[in-house]
PDB file of C-alpha atoms in Angstrom:
ATOM      1  CA  THR A1089     -60.281 265.688-186.216  1.00  0.00           C
ATOM      2  CA  ASP A1090     -60.028 262.154-187.683  1.00  0.00           C
ATOM      3  CA  SER A1091     -60.999 258.781-186.414  1.00  0.00           C
ATOM      4  CA  LEU A1092     -59.566 255.838-184.825  1.00  0.00           C
ATOM      5  CA  TYR A1093     -61.008 252.249-184.809  1.00  0.00           C
ATOM      6  CA  VAL A1094     -59.789 249.374-182.724  1.00  0.00           C
ATOM      7  CA  GLN A1095     -60.574 245.938-183.181  1.00  0.00           C
ATOM      8  CA  MET A1096     -61.767 244.127-179.710  1.00  0.00           C
ATOM      9  CA  LYS A1097     -61.229 240.127-179.159  1.00  0.00           C
ATOM     10  CA  THR A1098     -64.486 240.215-177.113  1.00  0.00           C
ATOM     11  CA  ASP A1099     -67.819 240.688-177.652  1.00  0.00           C
ATOM     12  CA  ASN A1100     -68.678 241.580-174.105  1.00  0.00           C
ATOM     13  CA  LEU A1101     -69.923 245.308-173.828  1.00  0.00           C
ATOM     14  CA  ASN A1102     -68.436 246.020-170.363  1.00  0.00           C
ATOM     15  CA  GLU A1103     -65.297 244.580-171.062  1.00  0.00           C
ATOM     16  CA  ILE A1104     -64.820 246.619-174.236  1.00  0.00           C
ATOM     17  CA  ILE A1105     -65.780 249.803-172.574  1.00  0.00           C
ATOM     18  CA  ASP A1106     -63.178 249.036-169.664  1.00  0.00           C
ATOM     19  CA  SER A1107     -60.841 248.444-172.222  1.00  0.00           C
ATOM     20  CA  GLY A1108     -61.821 251.408-174.721  1.00  0.00           C
ATOM     21  CA  LYS A1109     -61.555 253.817-171.595  1.00  0.00           C
ATOM     22  CA  LEU A1110     -57.894 252.290-170.360  1.00  0.00           C
ATOM     23  CA  LEU A1111     -56.748 252.340-173.837  1.00  0.00           C
ATOM     24  CA  THR A1112     -57.455 256.245-174.272  1.00  0.00           C
ATOM     25  CA  ARG A1113     -56.093 256.740-170.733  1.00  0.00           C
ATOM     26  CA  LYS A1114     -52.746 255.317-171.851  1.00  0.00           C
ATOM     27  CA  ILE A1115     -52.620 256.866-175.266  1.00  0.00           C
ATOM     28  CA  ASN A1116     -53.261 260.510-173.788  1.00  0.00           C
ATOM     29  CA  GLU A1117     -50.705 259.937-171.077  1.00  0.00           C
ATOM     30  CA  SER A1118     -48.166 259.133-173.855  1.00  0.00           C
ATOM     31  CA  PHE A1119     -48.564 262.316-175.762  1.00  0.00           C
ATOM     32  CA  ASP A1120     -46.840 264.242-173.027  1.00  0.00           C
ATOM     33  CA  LYS A1121     -43.794 262.150-173.920  1.00  0.00           C
ATOM     34  CA  PHE A1122     -44.246 262.215-177.547  1.00  0.00           C
ATOM     35  CA  VAL A1123     -44.295 265.932-177.527  1.00  0.00           C
ATOM     36  CA  LEU A1124     -40.940 266.311-175.708  1.00  0.00           C
ATOM     37  CA  GLN A1125     -38.943 265.161-178.542  1.00  0.00           C
ATOM     38  CA  PHE A1126     -40.414 268.110-180.637  1.00  0.00           C
ATOM     39  CA  GLY A1127     -39.426 270.829-177.977  1.00  0.00           C
ATOM     40  CA  CYS A1128     -42.750 271.086-176.122  1.00  0.00           C
ATOM     41  CA  GLU A1129     -42.765 271.150-172.533  1.00  0.00           C
ATOM     42  CA  LYS A1130     -46.535 269.877-172.075  1.00  0.00           C
ATOM     43  CA  ASN A1131     -49.188 268.168-174.608  1.00  0.00           C
ATOM     44  CA  ASN A1132     -51.609 270.964-175.011  1.00  0.00           C
ATOM     45  CA  TYR A1133     -52.745 269.651-178.413  1.00  0.00           C
ATOM     46  CA  LEU A1134     -52.995 265.881-178.555  1.00  0.00           C
ATOM     47  CA  GLU A1135     -55.911 264.004-177.340  1.00  0.00           C
ATOM     48  CA  ILE A1136     -58.210 261.107-178.265  1.00  0.00           C
ATOM     49  CA  GLN A1137     -61.529 260.557-177.069  1.00  0.00           C
ATOM     50  CA  PHE A1138     -63.647 257.357-176.714  1.00  0.00           C
ATOM     51  CA  GLU A1139     -67.087 257.968-178.052  1.00  0.00           C
ATOM     52  CA  LYS A1140     -68.599 254.627-179.340  1.00  0.00           C
ATOM     53  CA  ILE A1141     -68.516 251.003-180.337  1.00  0.00           C
ATOM     54  CA  ASN A1142     -69.653 249.588-183.309  1.00  0.00           C
ATOM     55  CA  LYS A1143     -70.613 246.014-183.416  1.00  0.00           C
ATOM     56  CA  LYS A1144     -69.655 245.804-187.118  1.00  0.00           C
ATOM     57  CA  MET A1145     -68.206 247.984-189.918  1.00  0.00           C
ATOM     58  CA  PHE A1146     -67.673 247.838-193.271  1.00  0.00           C
ATOM     59  CA  PHE A1147     -64.998 250.039-195.057  1.00  0.00           C
ATOM     60  CA  GLY A1148     -65.544 250.743-198.706  1.00  0.00           C
ATOM     61  CA  ALA A1149     -62.795 249.785-201.515  1.00  0.00           C
ATOM     62  CA  GLY A1150     -60.257 251.390-201.717  1.00  0.00           C
ATOM     63  CA  ASP A1151     -56.961 251.493-204.007  1.00  0.00           C
ATOM     64  CA  GLU A1152     -55.104 248.404-205.768  1.00  0.00           C
ATOM     65  CA  GLU A1153     -52.866 248.127-202.607  1.00  0.00           C
ATOM     66  CA  GLY A1154     -55.932 247.102-200.626  1.00  0.00           C
ATOM     67  CA  LYS A1155     -56.172 250.291-198.787  1.00  0.00           C
ATOM     68  CA  ALA A1156     -59.748 251.221-197.643  1.00  0.00           C
ATOM     69  CA  ALA A1157     -61.336 254.421-199.114  1.00  0.00           C
ATOM     70  CA  LYS A1158     -61.264 257.450-196.706  1.00  0.00           C
ATOM     71  CA  LYS A1159     -64.217 258.721-195.312  1.00  0.00           C
ATOM     72  CA  ARG A1160     -66.356 255.825-197.037  1.00  0.00           C
ATOM     73  CA  TYR A1161     -67.660 253.393-194.290  1.00  0.00           C
ATOM     74  CA  ALA A1162     -71.183 252.013-192.722  1.00  0.00           C
ATOM     75  CA  TYR A1163     -71.106 251.043-189.271  1.00  0.00           C
ATOM     76  CA  PHE A1164     -73.812 249.075-186.672  1.00  0.00           C
ATOM     77  CA  GLU A1165     -73.158 251.261-183.704  1.00  0.00           C
ATOM     78  CA  ILE A1166     -74.279 249.788-180.072  1.00  0.00           C
ATOM     79  CA  TRP A1167     -72.676 252.209-177.717  1.00  0.00           C
ATOM     80  CA  ARG A1168     -72.094 256.114-177.719  1.00  0.00           C
ATOM     81  CA  GLU A1169     -70.689 258.137-174.786  1.00  0.00           C
ATOM     82  CA  GLY A1170     -71.938 256.199-171.968  1.00  0.00           C
ATOM     83  CA  LYS A1171     -75.484 255.231-173.371  1.00  0.00           C
ATOM     84  CA  GLU A1172     -76.376 251.803-175.343  1.00  0.00           C
ATOM     85  CA  VAL A1173     -77.915 252.821-178.867  1.00  0.00           C
ATOM     86  CA  ASN A1174     -78.850 250.369-182.080  1.00  0.00           C
ATOM     87  CA  LYS A1175     -78.163 252.429-184.721  1.00  0.00           C
ATOM     88  CA  MET A1176     -77.029 252.484-188.451  1.00  0.00           C
ATOM     89  CA  GLY A1177     -74.465 255.006-189.368  1.00  0.00           C
ATOM     90  CA  TYR A1178     -73.055 255.966-192.703  1.00  0.00           C
ATOM     91  CA  VAL A1179     -70.191 258.126-194.119  1.00  0.00           C
ATOM     92  CA  GLY A1180     -69.610 258.665-197.666  1.00  0.00           C
ATOM     93  CA  PHE A1181     -72.331 256.008-198.976  1.00  0.00           C
ATOM     94  CA  GLU A1182     -74.810 257.040-201.362  1.00  0.00           C
ATOM     95  CA  VAL A1183     -77.184 256.890-198.141  1.00  0.00           C
ATOM     96  CA  ARG A1184     -76.071 260.194-196.999  1.00  0.00           C
ATOM     97  CA  ARG A1185     -75.423 261.856-200.576  1.00  0.00           C
ATOM     98  CA  SER A1186     -77.410 264.470-201.705  1.00  0.00           C
ATOM     99  CA  ASP A1187     -76.996 263.059-205.572  1.00  0.00           C
ATOM    100  CA  ALA A1188     -77.940 259.965-204.897  1.00  0.00           C
ATOM    101  CA  ALA A1189     -81.599 258.567-206.207  1.00  0.00           C
ATOM    102  CA  LYS A1190     -84.042 257.902-203.966  1.00  0.00           C
ATOM    103  CA  VAL A1191     -84.193 254.288-204.658  1.00  0.00           C
ATOM    104  CA  THR A1192     -80.390 253.430-204.332  1.00  0.00           C
ATOM    105  CA  THR A1193     -80.638 255.188-200.978  1.00  0.00           C
ATOM    106  CA  ILE A1194     -83.355 252.984-199.810  1.00  0.00           C
ATOM    107  CA  ILE A1195     -81.235 249.689-201.367  1.00  0.00           C
ATOM    108  CA  THR A1196     -77.956 250.453-200.295  1.00  0.00           C
ATOM    109  CA  GLN A1197     -79.489 251.381-196.802  1.00  0.00           C
ATOM    110  CA  ARG A1198     -80.883 247.929-196.524  1.00  0.00           C
ATOM    111  CA  VAL A1199     -78.151 246.025-197.748  1.00  0.00           C
ATOM    112  CA  PHE A1200     -76.038 247.562-194.926  1.00  0.00           C
ATOM    113  CA  GLU A1201     -78.586 246.634-192.472  1.00  0.00           C
ATOM    114  CA  MET A1202     -79.077 243.117-193.324  1.00  0.00           C
ATOM    115  CA  LEU A1203     -75.083 242.660-193.258  1.00  0.00           C
ATOM    116  CA  LEU A1204     -74.139 244.855-190.307  1.00  0.00           C
ATOM    117  CA  LYS A1205     -77.335 244.921-188.016  1.00  0.00           C
ATOM    118  CA  GLU A1206     -79.068 241.288-188.999  1.00  0.00           C
ATOM    119  CA  GLY A1207     -75.999 239.400-190.089  1.00  0.00           C
ATOM    120  CA  LYS A1208     -77.166 238.184-192.840  1.00  0.00           C
ATOM    121  CA  GLY A1209     -74.843 236.333-195.700  1.00  0.00           C
ATOM    122  CA  LYS A1210     -74.338 236.760-199.022  1.00  0.00           C
ATOM    123  CA  GLU A1211     -77.061 234.652-200.709  1.00  0.00           C
ATOM    124  CA  GLU A1212     -79.754 236.361-198.258  1.00  0.00           C
ATOM    125  CA  VAL A1213     -78.314 239.719-199.585  1.00  0.00           C
ATOM    126  CA  MET A1214     -78.110 239.055-203.178  1.00  0.00           C
ATOM    127  CA  GLY A1215     -81.643 237.859-203.331  1.00  0.00           C
ATOM    128  CA  TYR A1216     -82.703 241.068-201.847  1.00  0.00           C
ATOM    129  CA  VAL A1217     -80.687 242.719-204.952  1.00  0.00           C
ATOM    130  CA  ASN A1218     -81.930 240.816-207.418  1.00  0.00           C
ATOM    131  CA  GLU A1219     -85.372 241.365-206.319  1.00  0.00           C
ATOM    132  CA  GLU A1220     -84.808 245.252-206.635  1.00  0.00           C
ATOM    133  CA  ILE A1221     -83.205 244.786-209.617  1.00  0.00           C
ATOM    134  CA  ARG A1222     -86.460 243.019-211.177  1.00  0.00           C
ATOM    135  CA  LYS A1223     -88.606 245.792-209.546  1.00  0.00           C
ATOM    136  CA  ILE A1224     -86.708 248.333-211.241  1.00  0.00           C
ATOM    137  CA  LYS A1225     -86.818 246.483-214.571  1.00  0.00           C
ATOM    138  CA  SER A1226     -90.838 245.999-214.106  1.00  0.00           C
ATOM    139  CA  ASN A1227     -91.150 249.734-213.447  1.00  0.00           C
ATOM    140  CA  HIS A1228     -92.113 249.240-209.922  1.00  0.00           C
ATOM    141  CA  TYR A1229     -90.441 252.312-209.010  1.00  0.00           C
ATOM    142  CA  SER A1230     -91.245 255.750-210.486  1.00  0.00           C
ATOM    143  CA  TYR A1231     -89.284 258.003-212.376  1.00  0.00           C
ATOM    144  CA  GLU A1232     -88.860 260.297-209.565  1.00  0.00           C
ATOM    145  CA  GLU A1233     -87.770 257.314-207.361  1.00  0.00           C
ATOM    146  CA  ILE A1234     -85.177 256.100-209.864  1.00  0.00           C
ATOM    147  CA  ALA A1235     -83.866 259.348-211.091  1.00  0.00           C
ATOM    148  CA  PHE A1236     -80.888 260.912-209.341  1.00  0.00           C
ATOM    149  CA  PRO A1237     -80.691 264.930-208.785  1.00  0.00           C
ATOM    150  CA  LYS A1238     -77.908 267.027-210.483  1.00  0.00           C
ATOM    151  CA  SER A1239     -77.388 270.680-210.601  1.00  0.00           C
ATOM    152  CA  LEU A1240     -76.192 273.293-212.611  1.00  0.00           C
ATOM    153  CA  THR A1241     -73.286 275.097-210.630  1.00  0.00           C
ATOM    154  CA  ASP A1242     -72.210 277.331-213.424  1.00  0.00           C
ATOM    155  CA  ASP A1243     -73.344 279.183-216.572  1.00  0.00           C
ATOM    156  CA  PHE A1244     -73.311 276.947-219.482  1.00  0.00           C
ATOM    157  CA  GLU A1245     -70.611 278.824-221.184  1.00  0.00           C
ATOM    158  CA  ASN A1246     -68.184 278.545-218.137  1.00  0.00           C
ATOM    159  CA  TYR A1247     -68.220 274.750-218.072  1.00  0.00           C
ATOM    160  CA  LYS A1248     -64.732 273.340-219.699  1.00  0.00           C
ATOM    161  CA  VAL A1249     -66.153 269.656-219.737  1.00  0.00           C
ATOM    162  CA  GLN A1250     -69.469 269.509-221.147  1.00  0.00           C
ATOM    163  CA  THR A1251     -70.972 266.540-218.754  1.00  0.00           C
ATOM    164  CA  PHE A1252     -74.126 264.490-219.604  1.00  0.00           C
ATOM    165  CA  HIS A1253     -76.309 266.690-217.430  1.00  0.00           C
ATOM    166  CA  VAL A1254     -75.086 270.040-218.927  1.00  0.00           C
ATOM    167  CA  LYS A1255     -75.718 268.528-222.556  1.00  0.00           C
ATOM    168  CA  ALA A1256     -78.987 267.071-221.293  1.00  0.00           C
ATOM    169  CA  ALA A1257     -80.071 270.769-219.751  1.00  0.00           C
ATOM    170  CA  GLN A1258     -79.091 272.544-223.245  1.00  0.00           C
ATOM    171  CA  TRP A1259     -80.825 270.237-225.002  1.00  0.00           C
ATOM    172  CA  SER A1260     -84.144 270.120-222.981  1.00  0.00           C
ATOM    173  CA  ASN A1261     -83.929 273.925-223.190  1.00  0.00           C
ATOM    174  CA  LYS A1262     -83.619 273.971-226.866  1.00  0.00           C
ATOM    175  CA  HIS A1263     -86.244 270.854-227.666  1.00  0.00           C
ATOM    176  CA  LEU A1264     -88.582 271.005-224.832  1.00  0.00           C
ATOM    177  CA  GLY A1265     -88.957 274.649-223.858  1.00  0.00           C
ATOM    178  CA  THR A1266     -87.208 274.525-220.311  1.00  0.00           C
ATOM    179  CA  SER A1267     -85.349 277.203-218.859  1.00  0.00           C
ATOM    180  CA  PHE A1268     -82.258 275.173-217.192  1.00  0.00           C
ATOM    181  CA  LYS A1269     -79.520 277.631-215.973  1.00  0.00           C
ATOM    182  CA  LYS A1270     -76.888 278.131-213.471  1.00  0.00           C
ATOM    183  CA  GLY A1271     -78.232 277.131-209.849  1.00  0.00           C
ATOM    184  CA  SER A1272     -81.174 274.679-211.834  1.00  0.00           C
ATOM    185  CA  LYS A1273     -81.912 271.449-210.169  1.00  0.00           C
ATOM    186  CA  MET A1274     -82.906 268.344-212.293  1.00  0.00           C
ATOM    187  CA  LYS A1275     -83.693 264.796-212.055  1.00  0.00           C
ATOM    188  CA  VAL A1276     -81.460 262.415-214.050  1.00  0.00           C
ATOM    189  CA  LEU A1277     -82.483 259.168-215.819  1.00  0.00           C
ATOM    190  CA  TYR A1278     -80.366 256.968-217.771  1.00  0.00           C
ATOM    191  CA  GLY A1279     -81.906 254.894-220.686  1.00  0.00           C
ATOM    192  CA  HIS A1280     -81.323 253.436-224.014  1.00  0.00           C
ATOM    193  CA  ILE A1281     -82.995 253.298-227.492  1.00  0.00           C
ATOM    194  CA  GLU A1282     -83.651 250.218-229.130  1.00  0.00           C
TER     195      GLU A1282
END
């Protein structure tokens, strides 16, 4: 399964739906000719479906060549399978990740809503982000909200690289009397000592 996105030259929803259906039909019809090149009598495997319309999309940064990152995008969806909708969608961003801090999820979600759904500009978005940074620095959010979850997926001795959370769990067991082990979940905070 893979996705294909097409940029349309109109904002008229009915025209986009009609064009999407036409494009889907033409591409699916072309598969029969395509598979003949490979000795197949008829296409029984390839098919595209017209599923949704996104008003705006954001593709995550990719490599140095300018290719967008795979499976890392956000979108504002306005139509899905025959029904008008009004919802945000996220793939690969912290909004969907289980290892993101709660505040990271909230801020990321709001930034994408401002950009894609509300059409806000850079100045307004940066104003929001700077205000959130100020709130984090002034302890507006609890440790629980700014810490991010990590899990120990193996026994300590089986880690080839002692990552920061593995070292932190070992230190905590030794100095704080905790009992972190394989399967344990913890919350991690970055900090610095002055």
